[in-house]
Tab-separated table of C-alpha atoms in Angstrom:
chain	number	residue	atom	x	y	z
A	1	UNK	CA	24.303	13.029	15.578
A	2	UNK	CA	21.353	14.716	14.452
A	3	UNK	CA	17.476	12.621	14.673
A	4	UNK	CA	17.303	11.053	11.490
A	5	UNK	CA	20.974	9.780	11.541
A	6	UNK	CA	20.151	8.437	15.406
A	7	UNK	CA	17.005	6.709	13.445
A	8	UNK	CA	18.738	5.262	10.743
A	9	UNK	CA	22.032	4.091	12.906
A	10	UNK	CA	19.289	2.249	15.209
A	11	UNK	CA	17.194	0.670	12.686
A	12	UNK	CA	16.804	-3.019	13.804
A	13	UNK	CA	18.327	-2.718	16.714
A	14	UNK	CA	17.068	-5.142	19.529
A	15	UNK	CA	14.912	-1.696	20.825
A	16	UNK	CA	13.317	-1.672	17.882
A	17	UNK	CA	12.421	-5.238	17.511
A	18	UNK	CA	11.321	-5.085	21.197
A	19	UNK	CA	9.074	-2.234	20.146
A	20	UNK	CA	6.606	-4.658	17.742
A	21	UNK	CA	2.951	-4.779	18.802
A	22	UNK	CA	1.227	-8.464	18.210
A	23	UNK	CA	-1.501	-8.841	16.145
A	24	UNK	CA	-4.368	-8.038	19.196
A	25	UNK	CA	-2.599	-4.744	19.652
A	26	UNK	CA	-3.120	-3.612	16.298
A	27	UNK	CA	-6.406	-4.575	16.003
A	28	UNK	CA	-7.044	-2.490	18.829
A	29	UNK	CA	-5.455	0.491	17.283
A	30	UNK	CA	-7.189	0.272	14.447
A	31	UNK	CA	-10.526	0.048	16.460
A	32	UNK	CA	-9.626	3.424	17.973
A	33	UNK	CA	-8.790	5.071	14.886
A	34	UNK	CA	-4.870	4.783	15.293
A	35	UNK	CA	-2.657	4.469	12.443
A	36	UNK	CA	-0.543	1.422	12.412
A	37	UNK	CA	2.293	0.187	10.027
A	38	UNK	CA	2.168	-3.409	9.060
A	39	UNK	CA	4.739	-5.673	7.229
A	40	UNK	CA	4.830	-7.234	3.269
A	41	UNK	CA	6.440	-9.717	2.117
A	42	UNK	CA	9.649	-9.450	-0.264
A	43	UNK	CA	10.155	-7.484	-2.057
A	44	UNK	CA	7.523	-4.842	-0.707
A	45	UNK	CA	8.021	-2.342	2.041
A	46	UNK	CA	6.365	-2.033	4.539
A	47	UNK	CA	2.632	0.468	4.897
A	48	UNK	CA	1.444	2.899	6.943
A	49	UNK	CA	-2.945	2.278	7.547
A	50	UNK	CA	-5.746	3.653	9.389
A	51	UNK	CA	-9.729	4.213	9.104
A	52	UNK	CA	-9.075	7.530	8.266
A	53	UNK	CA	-7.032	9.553	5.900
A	54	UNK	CA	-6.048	11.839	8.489
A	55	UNK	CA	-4.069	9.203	11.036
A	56	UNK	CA	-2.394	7.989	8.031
A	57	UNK	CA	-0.714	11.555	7.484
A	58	UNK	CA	0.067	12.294	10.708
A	59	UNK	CA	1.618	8.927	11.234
A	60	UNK	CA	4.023	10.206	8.453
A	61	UNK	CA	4.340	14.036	9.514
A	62	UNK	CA	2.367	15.450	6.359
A	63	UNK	CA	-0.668	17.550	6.019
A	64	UNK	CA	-3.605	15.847	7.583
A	65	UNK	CA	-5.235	16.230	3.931
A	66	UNK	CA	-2.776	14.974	1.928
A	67	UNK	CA	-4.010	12.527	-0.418
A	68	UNK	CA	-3.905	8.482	0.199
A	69	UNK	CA	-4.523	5.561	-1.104
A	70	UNK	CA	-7.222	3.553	-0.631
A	71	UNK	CA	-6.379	-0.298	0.647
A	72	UNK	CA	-8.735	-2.324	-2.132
A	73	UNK	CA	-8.202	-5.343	-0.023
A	74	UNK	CA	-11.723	-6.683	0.614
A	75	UNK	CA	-14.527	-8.318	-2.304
A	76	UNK	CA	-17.135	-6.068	-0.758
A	77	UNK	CA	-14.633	-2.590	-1.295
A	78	UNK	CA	-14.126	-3.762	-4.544
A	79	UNK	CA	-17.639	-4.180	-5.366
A	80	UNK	CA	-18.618	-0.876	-4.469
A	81	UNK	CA	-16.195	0.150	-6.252
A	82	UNK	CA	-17.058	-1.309	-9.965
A	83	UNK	CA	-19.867	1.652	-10.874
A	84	UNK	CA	-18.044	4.458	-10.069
A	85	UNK	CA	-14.726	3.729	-12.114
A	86	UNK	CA	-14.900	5.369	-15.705
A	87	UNK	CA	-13.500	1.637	-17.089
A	88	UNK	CA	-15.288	-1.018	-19.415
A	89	UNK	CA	-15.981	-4.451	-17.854
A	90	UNK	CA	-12.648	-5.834	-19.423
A	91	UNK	CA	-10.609	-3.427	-17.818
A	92	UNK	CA	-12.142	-3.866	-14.372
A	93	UNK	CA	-11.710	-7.410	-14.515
A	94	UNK	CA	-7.884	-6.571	-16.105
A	95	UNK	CA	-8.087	-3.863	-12.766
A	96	UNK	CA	-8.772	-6.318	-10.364
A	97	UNK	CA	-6.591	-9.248	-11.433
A	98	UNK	CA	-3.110	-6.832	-11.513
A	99	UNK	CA	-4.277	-5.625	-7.262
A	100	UNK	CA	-5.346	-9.224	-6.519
A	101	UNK	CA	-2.675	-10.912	-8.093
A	102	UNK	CA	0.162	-8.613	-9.198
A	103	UNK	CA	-0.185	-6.397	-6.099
A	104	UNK	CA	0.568	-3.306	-7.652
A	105	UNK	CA	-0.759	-0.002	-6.767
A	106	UNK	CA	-3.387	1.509	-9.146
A	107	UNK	CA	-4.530	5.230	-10.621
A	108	UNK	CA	-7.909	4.515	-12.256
A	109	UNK	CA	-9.957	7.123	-13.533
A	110	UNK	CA	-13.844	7.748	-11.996
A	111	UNK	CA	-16.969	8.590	-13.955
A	112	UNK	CA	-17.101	12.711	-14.085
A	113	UNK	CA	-20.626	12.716	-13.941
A	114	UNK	CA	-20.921	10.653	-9.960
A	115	UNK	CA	-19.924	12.017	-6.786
A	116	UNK	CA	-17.563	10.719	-5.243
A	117	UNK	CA	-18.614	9.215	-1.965
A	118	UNK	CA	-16.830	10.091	1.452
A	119	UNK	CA	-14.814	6.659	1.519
A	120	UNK	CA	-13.390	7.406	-1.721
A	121	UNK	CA	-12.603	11.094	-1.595
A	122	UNK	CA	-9.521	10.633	0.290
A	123	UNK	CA	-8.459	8.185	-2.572
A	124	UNK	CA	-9.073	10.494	-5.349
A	125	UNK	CA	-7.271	13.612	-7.137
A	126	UNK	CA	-8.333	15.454	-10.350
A	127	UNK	CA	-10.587	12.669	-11.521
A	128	UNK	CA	-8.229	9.868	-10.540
A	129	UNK	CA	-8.532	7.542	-7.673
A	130	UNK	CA	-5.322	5.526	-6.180
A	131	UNK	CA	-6.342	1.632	-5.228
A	132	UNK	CA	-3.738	-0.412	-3.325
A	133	UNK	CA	-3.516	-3.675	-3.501
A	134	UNK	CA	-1.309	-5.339	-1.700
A	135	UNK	CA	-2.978	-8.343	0.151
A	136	UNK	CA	-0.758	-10.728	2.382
A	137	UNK	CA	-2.891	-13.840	3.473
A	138	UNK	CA	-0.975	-14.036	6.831
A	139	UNK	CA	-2.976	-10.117	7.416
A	140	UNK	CA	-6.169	-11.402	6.222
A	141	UNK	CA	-7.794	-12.226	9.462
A	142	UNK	CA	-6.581	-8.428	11.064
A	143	UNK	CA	-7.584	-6.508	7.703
A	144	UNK	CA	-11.408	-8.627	6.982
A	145	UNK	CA	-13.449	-6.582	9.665
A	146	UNK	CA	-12.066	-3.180	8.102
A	147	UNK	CA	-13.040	-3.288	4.736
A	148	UNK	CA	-12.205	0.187	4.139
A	149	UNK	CA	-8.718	1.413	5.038
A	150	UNK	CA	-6.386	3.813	3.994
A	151	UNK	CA	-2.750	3.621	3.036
A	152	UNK	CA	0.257	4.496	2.373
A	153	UNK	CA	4.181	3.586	2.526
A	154	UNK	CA	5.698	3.238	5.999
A	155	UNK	CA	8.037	6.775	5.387
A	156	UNK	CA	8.325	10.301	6.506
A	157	UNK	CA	8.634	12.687	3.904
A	158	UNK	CA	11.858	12.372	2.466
A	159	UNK	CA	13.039	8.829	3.731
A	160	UNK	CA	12.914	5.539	1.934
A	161	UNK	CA	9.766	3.135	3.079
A	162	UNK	CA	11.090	0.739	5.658
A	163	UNK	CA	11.673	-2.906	4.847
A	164	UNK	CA	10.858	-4.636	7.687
A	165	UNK	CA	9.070	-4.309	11.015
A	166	UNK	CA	11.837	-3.826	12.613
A	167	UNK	CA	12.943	-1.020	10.646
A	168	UNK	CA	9.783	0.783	10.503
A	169	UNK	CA	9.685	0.373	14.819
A	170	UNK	CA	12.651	2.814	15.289
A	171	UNK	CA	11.284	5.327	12.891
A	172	UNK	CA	7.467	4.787	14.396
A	173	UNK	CA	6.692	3.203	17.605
A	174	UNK	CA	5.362	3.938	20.023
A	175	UNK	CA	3.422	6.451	18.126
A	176	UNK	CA	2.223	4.179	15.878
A	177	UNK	CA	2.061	-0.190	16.514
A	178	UNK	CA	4.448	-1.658	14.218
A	179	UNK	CA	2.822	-5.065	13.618
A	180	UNK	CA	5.886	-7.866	13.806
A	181	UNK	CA	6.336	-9.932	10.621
A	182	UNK	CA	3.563	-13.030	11.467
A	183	UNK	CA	5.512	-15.531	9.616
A	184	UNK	CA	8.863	-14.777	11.980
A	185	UNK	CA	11.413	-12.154	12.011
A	186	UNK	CA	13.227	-11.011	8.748
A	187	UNK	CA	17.262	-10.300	8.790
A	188	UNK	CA	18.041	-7.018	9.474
A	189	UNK	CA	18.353	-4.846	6.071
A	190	UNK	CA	17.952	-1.057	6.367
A	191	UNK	CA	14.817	0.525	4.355
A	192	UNK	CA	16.979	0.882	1.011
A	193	UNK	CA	17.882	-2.974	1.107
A	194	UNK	CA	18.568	-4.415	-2.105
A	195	UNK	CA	15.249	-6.294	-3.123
A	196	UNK	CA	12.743	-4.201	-1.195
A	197	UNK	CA	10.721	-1.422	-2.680
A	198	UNK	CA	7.393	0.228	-3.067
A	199	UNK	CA	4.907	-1.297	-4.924
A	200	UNK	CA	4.712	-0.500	-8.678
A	201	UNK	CA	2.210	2.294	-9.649
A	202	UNK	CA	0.161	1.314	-13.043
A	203	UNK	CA	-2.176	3.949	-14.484
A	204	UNK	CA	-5.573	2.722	-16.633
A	205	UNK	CA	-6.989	4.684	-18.889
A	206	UNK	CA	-10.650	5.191	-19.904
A	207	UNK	CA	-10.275	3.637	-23.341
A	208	UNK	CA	-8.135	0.409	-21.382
A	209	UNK	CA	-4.410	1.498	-22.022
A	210	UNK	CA	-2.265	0.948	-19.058
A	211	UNK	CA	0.572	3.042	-18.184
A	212	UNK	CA	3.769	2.950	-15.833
A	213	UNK	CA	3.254	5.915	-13.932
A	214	UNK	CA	5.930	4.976	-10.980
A	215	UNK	CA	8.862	2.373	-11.037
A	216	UNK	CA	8.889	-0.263	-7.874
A	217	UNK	CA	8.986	-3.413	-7.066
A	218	UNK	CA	7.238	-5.228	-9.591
A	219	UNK	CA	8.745	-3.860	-12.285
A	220	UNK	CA	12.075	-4.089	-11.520
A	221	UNK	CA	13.114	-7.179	-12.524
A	222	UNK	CA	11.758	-6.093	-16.296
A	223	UNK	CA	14.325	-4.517	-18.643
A	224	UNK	CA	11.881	-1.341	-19.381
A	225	UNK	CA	8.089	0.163	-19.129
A	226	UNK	CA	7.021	-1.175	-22.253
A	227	UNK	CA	8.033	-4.755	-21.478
A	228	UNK	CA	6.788	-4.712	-18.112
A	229	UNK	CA	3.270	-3.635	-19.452
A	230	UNK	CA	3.153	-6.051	-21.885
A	231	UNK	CA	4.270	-9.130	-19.303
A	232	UNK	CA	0.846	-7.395	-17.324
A	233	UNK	CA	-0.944	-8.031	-20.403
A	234	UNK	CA	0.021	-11.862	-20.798
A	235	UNK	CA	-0.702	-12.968	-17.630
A	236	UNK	CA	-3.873	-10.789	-16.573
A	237	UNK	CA	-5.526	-10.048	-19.919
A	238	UNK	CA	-4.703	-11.459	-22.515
A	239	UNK	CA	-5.779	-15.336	-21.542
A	240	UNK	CA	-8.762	-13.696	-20.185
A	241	UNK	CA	-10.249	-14.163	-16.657
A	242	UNK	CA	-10.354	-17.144	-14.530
């Protein structure tokens, strides 16, 4: 049996579960500039984080400069954010409600004419800058004191994201703390589990269209692209914000 079909015959195994860091762990890692995966709930995966680009790649076995996305999780990220995206106030508000509420990962376009600051640069490719959004209120109190992190699904090149913490330990740990799921353990399911996928990818455009540019889990239960975008906006755009 070769090492991926040892990983993937293990997965969940009571080793792996034993091999979940607490919350205190984690935060510790992060501290020191570790990458660390941490759980979603259904029907995400789970993600792969750091402080720095770098730790996020090799976490997953990829070029240290591989672009990431940047983990939009925090009102003060976001903030900073709002005067270098090439996007009209509507959209911005429309950009915010679909990460805050929708929890979908975003490629938004930023203003040619700025420089892109060191925080963002890892975030950003040919003019376009990938936001995720994902924000699980049980992680709150470990993500607050990092406002900027990066991220990225909890894979190696090649595999499917893994669904649960226990999942993501045997392909991981110890290299990386796999945070256990802080509402309680989920049932065993494999990383290709009915249910659980990576987040849906939207793409805004300067002039406010939006744009499936990669199927997940937020999409899936719609019958198509062009439904799906117009169900975004109905409920984050349409009625205006709150």
């Amino acid at each position: 049996m070769n090492d991926a079909a040892s990983r993937i015959a293990h997965r969940s195994s009571p080793a792996a579960v034993a091999a979940l860091s607490d919350t205190a762990a984690v935060r510790r890692a992060l501290d020191r500039g570790r990458a660390v995966v941490l759980p979603n709930p259904a029907p995400l995966t789970c993600v792969v984080a750091a402080t720095g680009p770098a730790a996020v790649n090799t976490a997953k076995r990829r070029p240290a400069g591989q672009a990431v996305a940047l983990w939009a999780h925090h009102p003060d990220t976001l903030d900073r954010l709002d005067g270098l995206l090439d996007l009209d106030r509507d959209t911005r508000r429309f950009a915010r409600r679909l990460l805050g509420e929708e929890l979908v990962t975003l490629l938004v376009p930023v203003h040619d004419h700025l420089s892109v600051p060191a925080w963002l640069a890892p975030a950003t490719l040919s003019g376009w800058t990938l936001l995720f959004g994902a924000r699980w209120q049980p992680l709150a109190p470990l993500l607050d004191p990092f406002p900027v992190l990066y991220v990225s699904s909890a894979n190696r090149t090649g595999g499917q994201p893994a669904a649960t913490p226990a999942d993501a330990a045997a392909v991981f740990a110890p290299d990386a703390p796999v945070l256990a799921d802080p509402t309680g353990p989920a049932p065993p399911s494999g990383p290709a589990a009915p249910g659980r996928r990576a987040t849906t990818t939207v793409r805004l455009h300067p002039d406010g269209r939006a744009e499936l540019h990669r199927h997940g889990a937020q999409d899936g239960s719609h019958p198509g692209p062009g439904r799906y975008l117009r169900h975004l906006h109905r409920s984050y755009r349409d009625r205006g914000a709150p």
